[in-house]
């Protein structure tokens, strides 16, 4: 067990242990502080007994690292949304007003960009 | 169709209508499409090198189907789409109508740079508008680049599905479509220069896109993106906050912001102007704060002095760049910055940059 655990004055509720006389301060801890403390404890355990396999404690799916490739279903879903389901009607075919502008260095920029991957 | 709108006035002297041109313009293949929360802008380059930018406000005003609404639409020249049992008045007409009626609010097919999840028909309406602005490809498999925001650092939003949806939509229209980060598009249009011991290095620096839904920032070196990120709470958030504290409807706030606001001449006795000024400063401080934090956290280093280029609709208020400069002076930036430069065409910069990249894609394709 790491030094941190031996020196720790607090249990997870944030209350001072009754039998400890070295520290008289009682500090209430919020959830973030508790999580930080818990992480330090886990790290201390992992470093002290590094030859023993320790299972990671995770809070949600994201941390579990779901690396399943969902791009196929996303693409199918995108295609289904592009399909027109409702009968639409409008009083226009083309939209947009027009602005014109000139650029001095357009050709040199296109040259640089055409060499990029 | 109405040729005049609020945006036209905002664009000032640069705006030239070409609707009555008899001779059709011949374009080089390669199109840039900026799908913004507030506006859709499509850019093409004509054979004589001129950029022709088509723009339309990405905004709707819903009306239930009733005798009154049918009568209103028949008697007016408002442009609309009918989906299911609702009419959606589109573009600037939506803003005109909401200001005339004085009740309800305009809705947007997009929110925070992505499809608006709270609007059921958002994708259908967005595609309808995009198709009418972008038109058909001029050659088979014409290269097209569309804008994509980076995932925001201040909200749990993933752009993967949005990217896939737009990509598949443009492919269905017949384009060879690819996404491009919108801040990088500004980099290609504005060409920030880094000053180093080796001399001036093009396409290297910080590019900022200030849209309605998001701020996007990118750090680039020789045209390659090193870091990209975005944050929400941009132009739309500013409108909402000002509307909340003043009680003035958002439609009116947008009109004041776009037509009257000058950040160098704020009338603090006017509560809307005062609130706009305060929230502009907050927005810029937040943007600069995130730039500092992100670039410091990623230990980004540039061996030289860099330039910041900025564009986007939210940057168009007179005095915006001076306010940004002041915000930057208030923090300790991780780079030496020698200049902040506003795009020559802030409203069209993203789409022009996208078009440049699409032209390069097309050139590469034709060289093979």
mmCIF file with all atom_site columns, N, CA and C in Angstrom, chain B residues 65-119:
data_model
loop_
_atom_site.group_PDB
_atom_site.id
_atom_site.type_symbol
_atom_site.label_atom_id
_atom_site.label_alt_id
_atom_site.label_comp_id
_atom_site.label_asym_id
_atom_site.label_entity_id
_atom_site.label_seq_id
_atom_site.pdbx_PDB_ins_code
_atom_site.Cartn_x
_atom_site.Cartn_y
_atom_site.Cartn_z
_atom_site.occupancy
_atom_site.B_iso_or_equiv
_atom_site.pdbx_formal_charge
_atom_site.auth_seq_id
_atom_site.auth_comp_id
_atom_site.auth_asym_id
_atom_site.auth_atom_id
_atom_site.pdbx_PDB_model_num
ATOM 1   N N  . UNK B 1 65  ? -50.662 26.119 -41.303 1.00 0.00 ? 65  UNK B N  1
ATOM 2   C CA . UNK B 1 65  ? -51.510 26.230 -42.490 1.00 0.00 ? 65  UNK B CA 1
ATOM 3   C C  . UNK B 1 65  ? -52.919 26.647 -42.043 1.00 0.00 ? 65  UNK B C  1
ATOM 4   N N  . UNK B 1 66  ? -53.365 27.792 -42.531 1.00 0.00 ? 66  UNK B N  1
ATOM 5   C CA . UNK B 1 66  ? -54.706 28.293 -42.208 1.00 0.00 ? 66  UNK B CA 1
ATOM 6   C C  . UNK B 1 66  ? -55.135 29.210 -43.349 1.00 0.00 ? 66  UNK B C  1
ATOM 7   N N  . UNK B 1 67  ? -56.373 29.597 -43.345 1.00 0.00 ? 67  UNK B N  1
ATOM 8   C CA . UNK B 1 67  ? -56.854 30.507 -44.406 1.00 0.00 ? 67  UNK B CA 1
ATOM 9   C C  . UNK B 1 67  ? -56.070 31.809 -44.379 1.00 0.00 ? 67  UNK B C  1
ATOM 10  N N  . UNK B 1 68  ? -55.772 32.282 -43.136 1.00 0.00 ? 68  UNK B N  1
ATOM 11  C CA . UNK B 1 68  ? -55.048 33.556 -42.999 1.00 0.00 ? 68  UNK B CA 1
ATOM 12  C C  . UNK B 1 68  ? -53.639 33.457 -43.580 1.00 0.00 ? 68  UNK B C  1
ATOM 13  N N  . UNK B 1 69  ? -52.937 32.348 -43.260 1.00 0.00 ? 69  UNK B N  1
ATOM 14  C CA . UNK B 1 69  ? -51.557 32.236 -43.745 1.00 0.00 ? 69  UNK B CA 1
ATOM 15  C C  . UNK B 1 69  ? -51.519 32.066 -45.259 1.00 0.00 ? 69  UNK B C  1
ATOM 16  N N  . UNK B 1 70  ? -52.463 31.284 -45.794 1.00 0.00 ? 70  UNK B N  1
ATOM 17  C CA . UNK B 1 70  ? -52.527 31.107 -47.258 1.00 0.00 ? 70  UNK B CA 1
ATOM 18  C C  . UNK B 1 70  ? -52.768 32.462 -47.912 1.00 0.00 ? 70  UNK B C  1
ATOM 19  N N  . UNK B 1 71  ? -53.681 33.238 -47.331 1.00 0.00 ? 71  UNK B N  1
ATOM 20  C CA . UNK B 1 71  ? -54.008 34.560 -47.860 1.00 0.00 ? 71  UNK B CA 1
ATOM 21  C C  . UNK B 1 71  ? -52.780 35.478 -47.809 1.00 0.00 ? 71  UNK B C  1
ATOM 22  N N  . UNK B 1 72  ? -52.066 35.439 -46.673 1.00 0.00 ? 72  UNK B N  1
ATOM 23  C CA . UNK B 1 72  ? -50.870 36.276 -46.505 1.00 0.00 ? 72  UNK B CA 1
ATOM 24  C C  . UNK B 1 72  ? -49.816 35.941 -47.562 1.00 0.00 ? 72  UNK B C  1
ATOM 25  N N  . UNK B 1 73  ? -49.596 34.659 -47.767 1.00 0.00 ? 73  UNK B N  1
ATOM 26  C CA . UNK B 1 73  ? -48.554 34.247 -48.718 1.00 0.00 ? 73  UNK B CA 1
ATOM 27  C C  . UNK B 1 73  ? -48.959 34.531 -50.159 1.00 0.00 ? 73  UNK B C  1
ATOM 28  N N  . UNK B 1 74  ? -50.250 34.425 -50.439 1.00 0.00 ? 74  UNK B N  1
ATOM 29  C CA . UNK B 1 74  ? -50.714 34.716 -51.800 1.00 0.00 ? 74  UNK B CA 1
ATOM 30  C C  . UNK B 1 74  ? -50.593 36.194 -52.121 1.00 0.00 ? 74  UNK B C  1
ATOM 31  N N  . UNK B 1 75  ? -50.846 37.038 -51.115 1.00 0.00 ? 75  UNK B N  1
ATOM 32  C CA . UNK B 1 75  ? -50.832 38.482 -51.349 1.00 0.00 ? 75  UNK B CA 1
ATOM 33  C C  . UNK B 1 75  ? -49.423 39.075 -51.278 1.00 0.00 ? 75  UNK B C  1
ATOM 34  N N  . UNK B 1 76  ? -48.470 38.313 -50.722 1.00 0.00 ? 76  UNK B N  1
ATOM 35  C CA . UNK B 1 76  ? -47.117 38.864 -50.562 1.00 0.00 ? 76  UNK B CA 1
ATOM 36  C C  . UNK B 1 76  ? -46.152 38.187 -51.543 1.00 0.00 ? 76  UNK B C  1
ATOM 37  N N  . UNK B 1 77  ? -44.899 38.660 -51.517 1.00 0.00 ? 77  UNK B N  1
ATOM 38  C CA . UNK B 1 77  ? -43.882 38.008 -52.372 1.00 0.00 ? 77  UNK B CA 1
ATOM 39  C C  . UNK B 1 77  ? -42.932 37.176 -51.510 1.00 0.00 ? 77  UNK B C  1
ATOM 40  N N  . UNK B 1 78  ? -43.394 36.841 -50.295 1.00 0.00 ? 78  UNK B N  1
ATOM 41  C CA . UNK B 1 78  ? -42.532 36.056 -49.399 1.00 0.00 ? 78  UNK B CA 1
ATOM 42  C C  . UNK B 1 78  ? -42.227 34.685 -50.001 1.00 0.00 ? 78  UNK B C  1
ATOM 43  N N  . UNK B 1 79  ? -40.952 34.268 -49.851 1.00 0.00 ? 79  UNK B N  1
ATOM 44  C CA . UNK B 1 79  ? -40.558 32.934 -50.330 1.00 0.00 ? 79  UNK B CA 1
ATOM 45  C C  . UNK B 1 79  ? -40.806 31.932 -49.213 1.00 0.00 ? 79  UNK B C  1
ATOM 46  N N  . UNK B 1 80  ? -41.332 30.781 -49.568 1.00 0.00 ? 80  UNK B N  1
ATOM 47  C CA . UNK B 1 80  ? -41.662 29.801 -48.531 1.00 0.00 ? 80  UNK B CA 1
ATOM 48  C C  . UNK B 1 80  ? -41.478 28.370 -49.014 1.00 0.00 ? 80  UNK B C  1
ATOM 49  N N  . UNK B 1 81  ? -41.355 27.476 -48.049 1.00 0.00 ? 81  UNK B N  1
ATOM 50  C CA . UNK B 1 81  ? -41.407 26.029 -48.300 1.00 0.00 ? 81  UNK B CA 1
ATOM 51  C C  . UNK B 1 81  ? -42.550 25.503 -47.435 1.00 0.00 ? 81  UNK B C  1
ATOM 52  N N  . UNK B 1 82  ? -43.307 24.556 -47.973 1.00 0.00 ? 82  UNK B N  1
ATOM 53  C CA . UNK B 1 82  ? -44.350 23.928 -47.153 1.00 0.00 ? 82  UNK B CA 1
ATOM 54  C C  . UNK B 1 82  ? -43.922 22.503 -46.857 1.00 0.00 ? 82  UNK B C  1
ATOM 55  N N  . UNK B 1 83  ? -43.808 22.177 -45.593 1.00 0.00 ? 83  UNK B N  1
ATOM 56  C CA . UNK B 1 83  ? -43.463 20.817 -45.170 1.00 0.00 ? 83  UNK B CA 1
ATOM 57  C C  . UNK B 1 83  ? -44.531 20.379 -44.176 1.00 0.00 ? 83  UNK B C  1
ATOM 58  N N  . UNK B 1 84  ? -45.158 19.224 -44.467 1.00 0.00 ? 84  UNK B N  1
ATOM 59  C CA . UNK B 1 84  ? -46.274 18.736 -43.638 1.00 0.00 ? 84  UNK B CA 1
ATOM 60  C C  . UNK B 1 84  ? -47.352 19.807 -43.526 1.00 0.00 ? 84  UNK B C  1
ATOM 61  N N  . UNK B 1 85  ? -47.691 20.152 -42.297 1.00 0.00 ? 85  UNK B N  1
ATOM 62  C CA . UNK B 1 85  ? -48.767 21.127 -42.131 1.00 0.00 ? 85  UNK B CA 1
ATOM 63  C C  . UNK B 1 85  ? -48.255 22.496 -41.730 1.00 0.00 ? 85  UNK B C  1
ATOM 64  N N  . UNK B 1 86  ? -47.066 22.809 -42.206 1.00 0.00 ? 86  UNK B N  1
ATOM 65  C CA . UNK B 1 86  ? -46.506 24.125 -41.851 1.00 0.00 ? 86  UNK B CA 1
ATOM 66  C C  . UNK B 1 86  ? -45.891 24.791 -43.065 1.00 0.00 ? 86  UNK B C  1
ATOM 67  N N  . UNK B 1 87  ? -46.076 26.108 -43.132 1.00 0.00 ? 87  UNK B N  1
ATOM 68  C CA . UNK B 1 87  ? -45.328 26.902 -44.094 1.00 0.00 ? 87  UNK B CA 1
ATOM 69  C C  . UNK B 1 87  ? -44.089 27.424 -43.375 1.00 0.00 ? 87  UNK B C  1
ATOM 70  N N  . UNK B 1 88  ? -42.977 27.451 -44.069 1.00 0.00 ? 88  UNK B N  1
ATOM 71  C CA . UNK B 1 88  ? -41.785 28.074 -43.516 1.00 0.00 ? 88  UNK B CA 1
ATOM 72  C C  . UNK B 1 88  ? -41.373 29.192 -44.467 1.00 0.00 ? 88  UNK B C  1
ATOM 73  N N  . UNK B 1 89  ? -41.549 30.430 -44.025 1.00 0.00 ? 89  UNK B N  1
ATOM 74  C CA . UNK B 1 89  ? -41.075 31.569 -44.816 1.00 0.00 ? 89  UNK B CA 1
ATOM 75  C C  . UNK B 1 89  ? -39.562 31.586 -44.658 1.00 0.00 ? 89  UNK B C  1
ATOM 76  N N  . UNK B 1 90  ? -38.829 31.716 -45.782 1.00 0.00 ? 90  UNK B N  1
ATOM 77  C CA . UNK B 1 90  ? -37.381 31.507 -45.719 1.00 0.00 ? 90  UNK B CA 1
ATOM 78  C C  . UNK B 1 90  ? -36.588 32.814 -45.857 1.00 0.00 ? 90  UNK B C  1
ATOM 79  N N  . UNK B 1 91  ? -35.362 32.768 -45.372 1.00 0.00 ? 91  UNK B N  1
ATOM 80  C CA . UNK B 1 91  ? -34.387 33.843 -45.577 1.00 0.00 ? 91  UNK B CA 1
ATOM 81  C C  . UNK B 1 91  ? -34.745 35.142 -44.889 1.00 0.00 ? 91  UNK B C  1
ATOM 82  N N  . UNK B 1 92  ? -34.392 36.249 -45.545 1.00 0.00 ? 92  UNK B N  1
ATOM 83  C CA . UNK B 1 92  ? -34.657 37.559 -44.960 1.00 0.00 ? 92  UNK B CA 1
ATOM 84  C C  . UNK B 1 92  ? -36.141 37.841 -44.812 1.00 0.00 ? 92  UNK B C  1
ATOM 85  N N  . UNK B 1 93  ? -36.939 37.175 -45.656 1.00 0.00 ? 93  UNK B N  1
ATOM 86  C CA . UNK B 1 93  ? -38.391 37.345 -45.531 1.00 0.00 ? 93  UNK B CA 1
ATOM 87  C C  . UNK B 1 93  ? -38.867 36.902 -44.150 1.00 0.00 ? 93  UNK B C  1
ATOM 88  N N  . UNK B 1 94  ? -38.197 35.882 -43.593 1.00 0.00 ? 94  UNK B N  1
ATOM 89  C CA . UNK B 1 94  ? -38.558 35.395 -42.253 1.00 0.00 ? 94  UNK B CA 1
ATOM 90  C C  . UNK B 1 94  ? -38.342 36.495 -41.224 1.00 0.00 ? 94  UNK B C  1
ATOM 91  N N  . UNK B 1 95  ? -37.213 37.193 -41.358 1.00 0.00 ? 95  UNK B N  1
ATOM 92  C CA . UNK B 1 95  ? -36.888 38.267 -40.410 1.00 0.00 ? 95  UNK B CA 1
ATOM 93  C C  . UNK B 1 95  ? -37.848 39.453 -40.576 1.00 0.00 ? 95  UNK B C  1
ATOM 94  N N  . UNK B 1 96  ? -38.151 39.768 -41.849 1.00 0.00 ? 96  UNK B N  1
ATOM 95  C CA . UNK B 1 96  ? -39.092 40.869 -42.108 1.00 0.00 ? 96  UNK B CA 1
ATOM 96  C C  . UNK B 1 96  ? -40.451 40.560 -41.500 1.00 0.00 ? 96  UNK B C  1
ATOM 97  N N  . UNK B 1 97  ? -40.890 39.313 -41.694 1.00 0.00 ? 97  UNK B N  1
ATOM 98  C CA . UNK B 1 97  ? -42.213 38.910 -41.227 1.00 0.00 ? 97  UNK B CA 1
ATOM 99  C C  . UNK B 1 97  ? -42.304 38.915 -39.700 1.00 0.00 ? 97  UNK B C  1
ATOM 100 N N  . UNK B 1 98  ? -41.280 38.380 -39.037 1.00 0.00 ? 98  UNK B N  1
ATOM 101 C CA . UNK B 1 98  ? -41.332 38.332 -37.567 1.00 0.00 ? 98  UNK B CA 1
ATOM 102 C C  . UNK B 1 98  ? -41.309 39.754 -37.005 1.00 0.00 ? 98  UNK B C  1
ATOM 103 N N  . UNK B 1 99  ? -40.567 40.649 -37.634 1.00 0.00 ? 99  UNK B N  1
ATOM 104 C CA . UNK B 1 99  ? -40.536 42.026 -37.161 1.00 0.00 ? 99  UNK B CA 1
ATOM 105 C C  . UNK B 1 99  ? -41.868 42.746 -37.447 1.00 0.00 ? 99  UNK B C  1
ATOM 106 N N  . UNK B 1 100 ? -42.501 42.373 -38.570 1.00 0.00 ? 100 UNK B N  1
ATOM 107 C CA . UNK B 1 100 ? -43.789 43.005 -38.918 1.00 0.00 ? 100 UNK B CA 1
ATOM 108 C C  . UNK B 1 100 ? -44.904 42.496 -38.013 1.00 0.00 ? 100 UNK B C  1
ATOM 109 N N  . UNK B 1 101 ? -44.951 41.183 -37.781 1.00 0.00 ? 101 UNK B N  1
ATOM 110 C CA . UNK B 1 101 ? -46.015 40.589 -36.959 1.00 0.00 ? 101 UNK B CA 1
ATOM 111 C C  . UNK B 1 101 ? -45.812 40.933 -35.486 1.00 0.00 ? 101 UNK B C  1
ATOM 112 N N  . UNK B 1 102 ? -44.550 40.967 -35.072 1.00 0.00 ? 102 UNK B N  1
ATOM 113 C CA . UNK B 1 102 ? -44.232 41.347 -33.693 1.00 0.00 ? 102 UNK B CA 1
ATOM 114 C C  . UNK B 1 102 ? -44.457 40.245 -32.684 1.00 0.00 ? 102 UNK B C  1
ATOM 115 N N  . UNK B 1 103 ? -44.674 39.022 -33.151 1.00 0.00 ? 103 UNK B N  1
ATOM 116 C CA . UNK B 1 103 ? -44.765 37.906 -32.200 1.00 0.00 ? 103 UNK B CA 1
ATOM 117 C C  . UNK B 1 103 ? -44.125 36.663 -32.806 1.00 0.00 ? 103 UNK B C  1
ATOM 118 N N  . UNK B 1 104 ? -43.811 35.731 -31.945 1.00 0.00 ? 104 UNK B N  1
ATOM 119 C CA . UNK B 1 104 ? -43.095 34.536 -32.396 1.00 0.00 ? 104 UNK B CA 1
ATOM 120 C C  . UNK B 1 104 ? -41.626 34.844 -32.594 1.00 0.00 ? 104 UNK B C  1
ATOM 121 N N  . UNK B 1 105 ? -40.867 33.843 -32.973 1.00 0.00 ? 105 UNK B N  1
ATOM 122 C CA . UNK B 1 105 ? -39.433 34.032 -33.212 1.00 0.00 ? 105 UNK B CA 1
ATOM 123 C C  . UNK B 1 105 ? -39.043 33.296 -34.486 1.00 0.00 ? 105 UNK B C  1
ATOM 124 N N  . UNK B 1 106 ? -37.978 33.758 -35.110 1.00 0.00 ? 106 UNK B N  1
ATOM 125 C CA . UNK B 1 106 ? -37.459 33.027 -36.263 1.00 0.00 ? 106 UNK B CA 1
ATOM 126 C C  . UNK B 1 106 ? -36.814 31.736 -35.758 1.00 0.00 ? 106 UNK B C  1
ATOM 127 N N  . UNK B 1 107 ? -36.799 30.713 -36.592 1.00 0.00 ? 107 UNK B N  1
ATOM 128 C CA . UNK B 1 107 ? -36.124 29.468 -36.228 1.00 0.00 ? 107 UNK B CA 1
ATOM 129 C C  . UNK B 1 107 ? -35.029 29.204 -37.245 1.00 0.00 ? 107 UNK B C  1
ATOM 130 N N  . UNK B 1 108 ? -34.061 28.404 -36.827 1.00 0.00 ? 108 UNK B N  1
ATOM 131 C CA . UNK B 1 108 ? -32.940 28.119 -37.721 1.00 0.00 ? 108 UNK B CA 1
ATOM 132 C C  . UNK B 1 108 ? -32.785 26.618 -37.891 1.00 0.00 ? 108 UNK B C  1
ATOM 133 N N  . UNK B 1 109 ? -32.521 26.174 -39.128 1.00 0.00 ? 109 UNK B N  1
ATOM 134 C CA . UNK B 1 109 ? -32.279 24.738 -39.315 1.00 0.00 ? 109 UNK B CA 1
ATOM 135 C C  . UNK B 1 109 ? -30.999 24.287 -38.615 1.00 0.00 ? 109 UNK B C  1
ATOM 136 N N  . UNK B 1 110 ? -30.131 25.264 -38.283 1.00 0.00 ? 110 UNK B N  1
ATOM 137 C CA . UNK B 1 110 ? -28.900 24.916 -37.594 1.00 0.00 ? 110 UNK B CA 1
ATOM 138 C C  . UNK B 1 110 ? -28.761 25.649 -36.274 1.00 0.00 ? 110 UNK B C  1
ATOM 139 N N  . UNK B 1 111 ? -28.049 25.010 -35.367 1.00 0.00 ? 111 UNK B N  1
ATOM 140 C CA . UNK B 1 111 ? -27.776 25.628 -34.070 1.00 0.00 ? 111 UNK B CA 1
ATOM 141 C C  . UNK B 1 111 ? -26.348 25.260 -33.669 1.00 0.00 ? 111 UNK B C  1
ATOM 142 N N  . UNK B 1 112 ? -25.612 26.211 -33.139 1.00 0.00 ? 112 UNK B N  1
ATOM 143 C CA . UNK B 1 112 ? -24.214 25.970 -32.745 1.00 0.00 ? 112 UNK B CA 1
ATOM 144 C C  . UNK B 1 112 ? -23.391 25.315 -33.850 1.00 0.00 ? 112 UNK B C  1
ATOM 145 N N  . UNK B 1 113 ? -23.645 25.725 -35.092 1.00 0.00 ? 113 UNK B N  1
ATOM 146 C CA . UNK B 1 113 ? -22.844 25.228 -36.207 1.00 0.00 ? 113 UNK B CA 1
ATOM 147 C C  . UNK B 1 113 ? -23.269 23.868 -36.746 1.00 0.00 ? 113 UNK B C  1
ATOM 148 N N  . UNK B 1 114 ? -24.237 23.223 -36.091 1.00 0.00 ? 114 UNK B N  1
ATOM 149 C CA . UNK B 1 114 ? -24.667 21.891 -36.531 1.00 0.00 ? 114 UNK B CA 1
ATOM 150 C C  . UNK B 1 114 ? -26.184 21.877 -36.710 1.00 0.00 ? 114 UNK B C  1
ATOM 151 N N  . UNK B 1 115 ? -26.724 20.763 -37.234 1.00 0.00 ? 115 UNK B N  1
ATOM 152 C CA . UNK B 1 115 ? -28.183 20.675 -37.411 1.00 0.00 ? 115 UNK B CA 1
ATOM 153 C C  . UNK B 1 115 ? -28.899 20.923 -36.090 1.00 0.00 ? 115 UNK B C  1
ATOM 154 N N  . UNK B 1 116 ? -29.962 21.690 -36.152 1.00 0.00 ? 116 UNK B N  1
ATOM 155 C CA . UNK B 1 116 ? -30.709 22.039 -34.947 1.00 0.00 ? 116 UNK B CA 1
ATOM 156 C C  . UNK B 1 116 ? -31.557 20.851 -34.493 1.00 0.00 ? 116 UNK B C  1
ATOM 157 N N  . UNK B 1 117 ? -31.194 20.212 -33.373 1.00 0.00 ? 117 UNK B N  1
ATOM 158 C CA . UNK B 1 117 ? -31.941 19.014 -32.960 1.00 0.00 ? 117 UNK B CA 1
ATOM 159 C C  . UNK B 1 117 ? -33.364 19.312 -32.498 1.00 0.00 ? 117 UNK B C  1
ATOM 160 N N  . UNK B 1 118 ? -33.626 20.573 -32.140 1.00 0.00 ? 118 UNK B N  1
ATOM 161 C CA . UNK B 1 118 ? -34.966 20.884 -31.635 1.00 0.00 ? 118 UNK B CA 1
ATOM 162 C C  . UNK B 1 118 ? -35.961 21.188 -32.759 1.00 0.00 ? 118 UNK B C  1
ATOM 163 N N  . UNK B 1 119 ? -35.475 21.253 -33.999 1.00 0.00 ? 119 UNK B N  1
ATOM 164 C CA . UNK B 1 119 ? -36.388 21.477 -35.126 1.00 0.00 ? 119 UNK B CA 1
ATOM 165 C C  . UNK B 1 119 ? -36.525 20.157 -35.882 1.00 0.00 ? 119 UNK B C  1
#
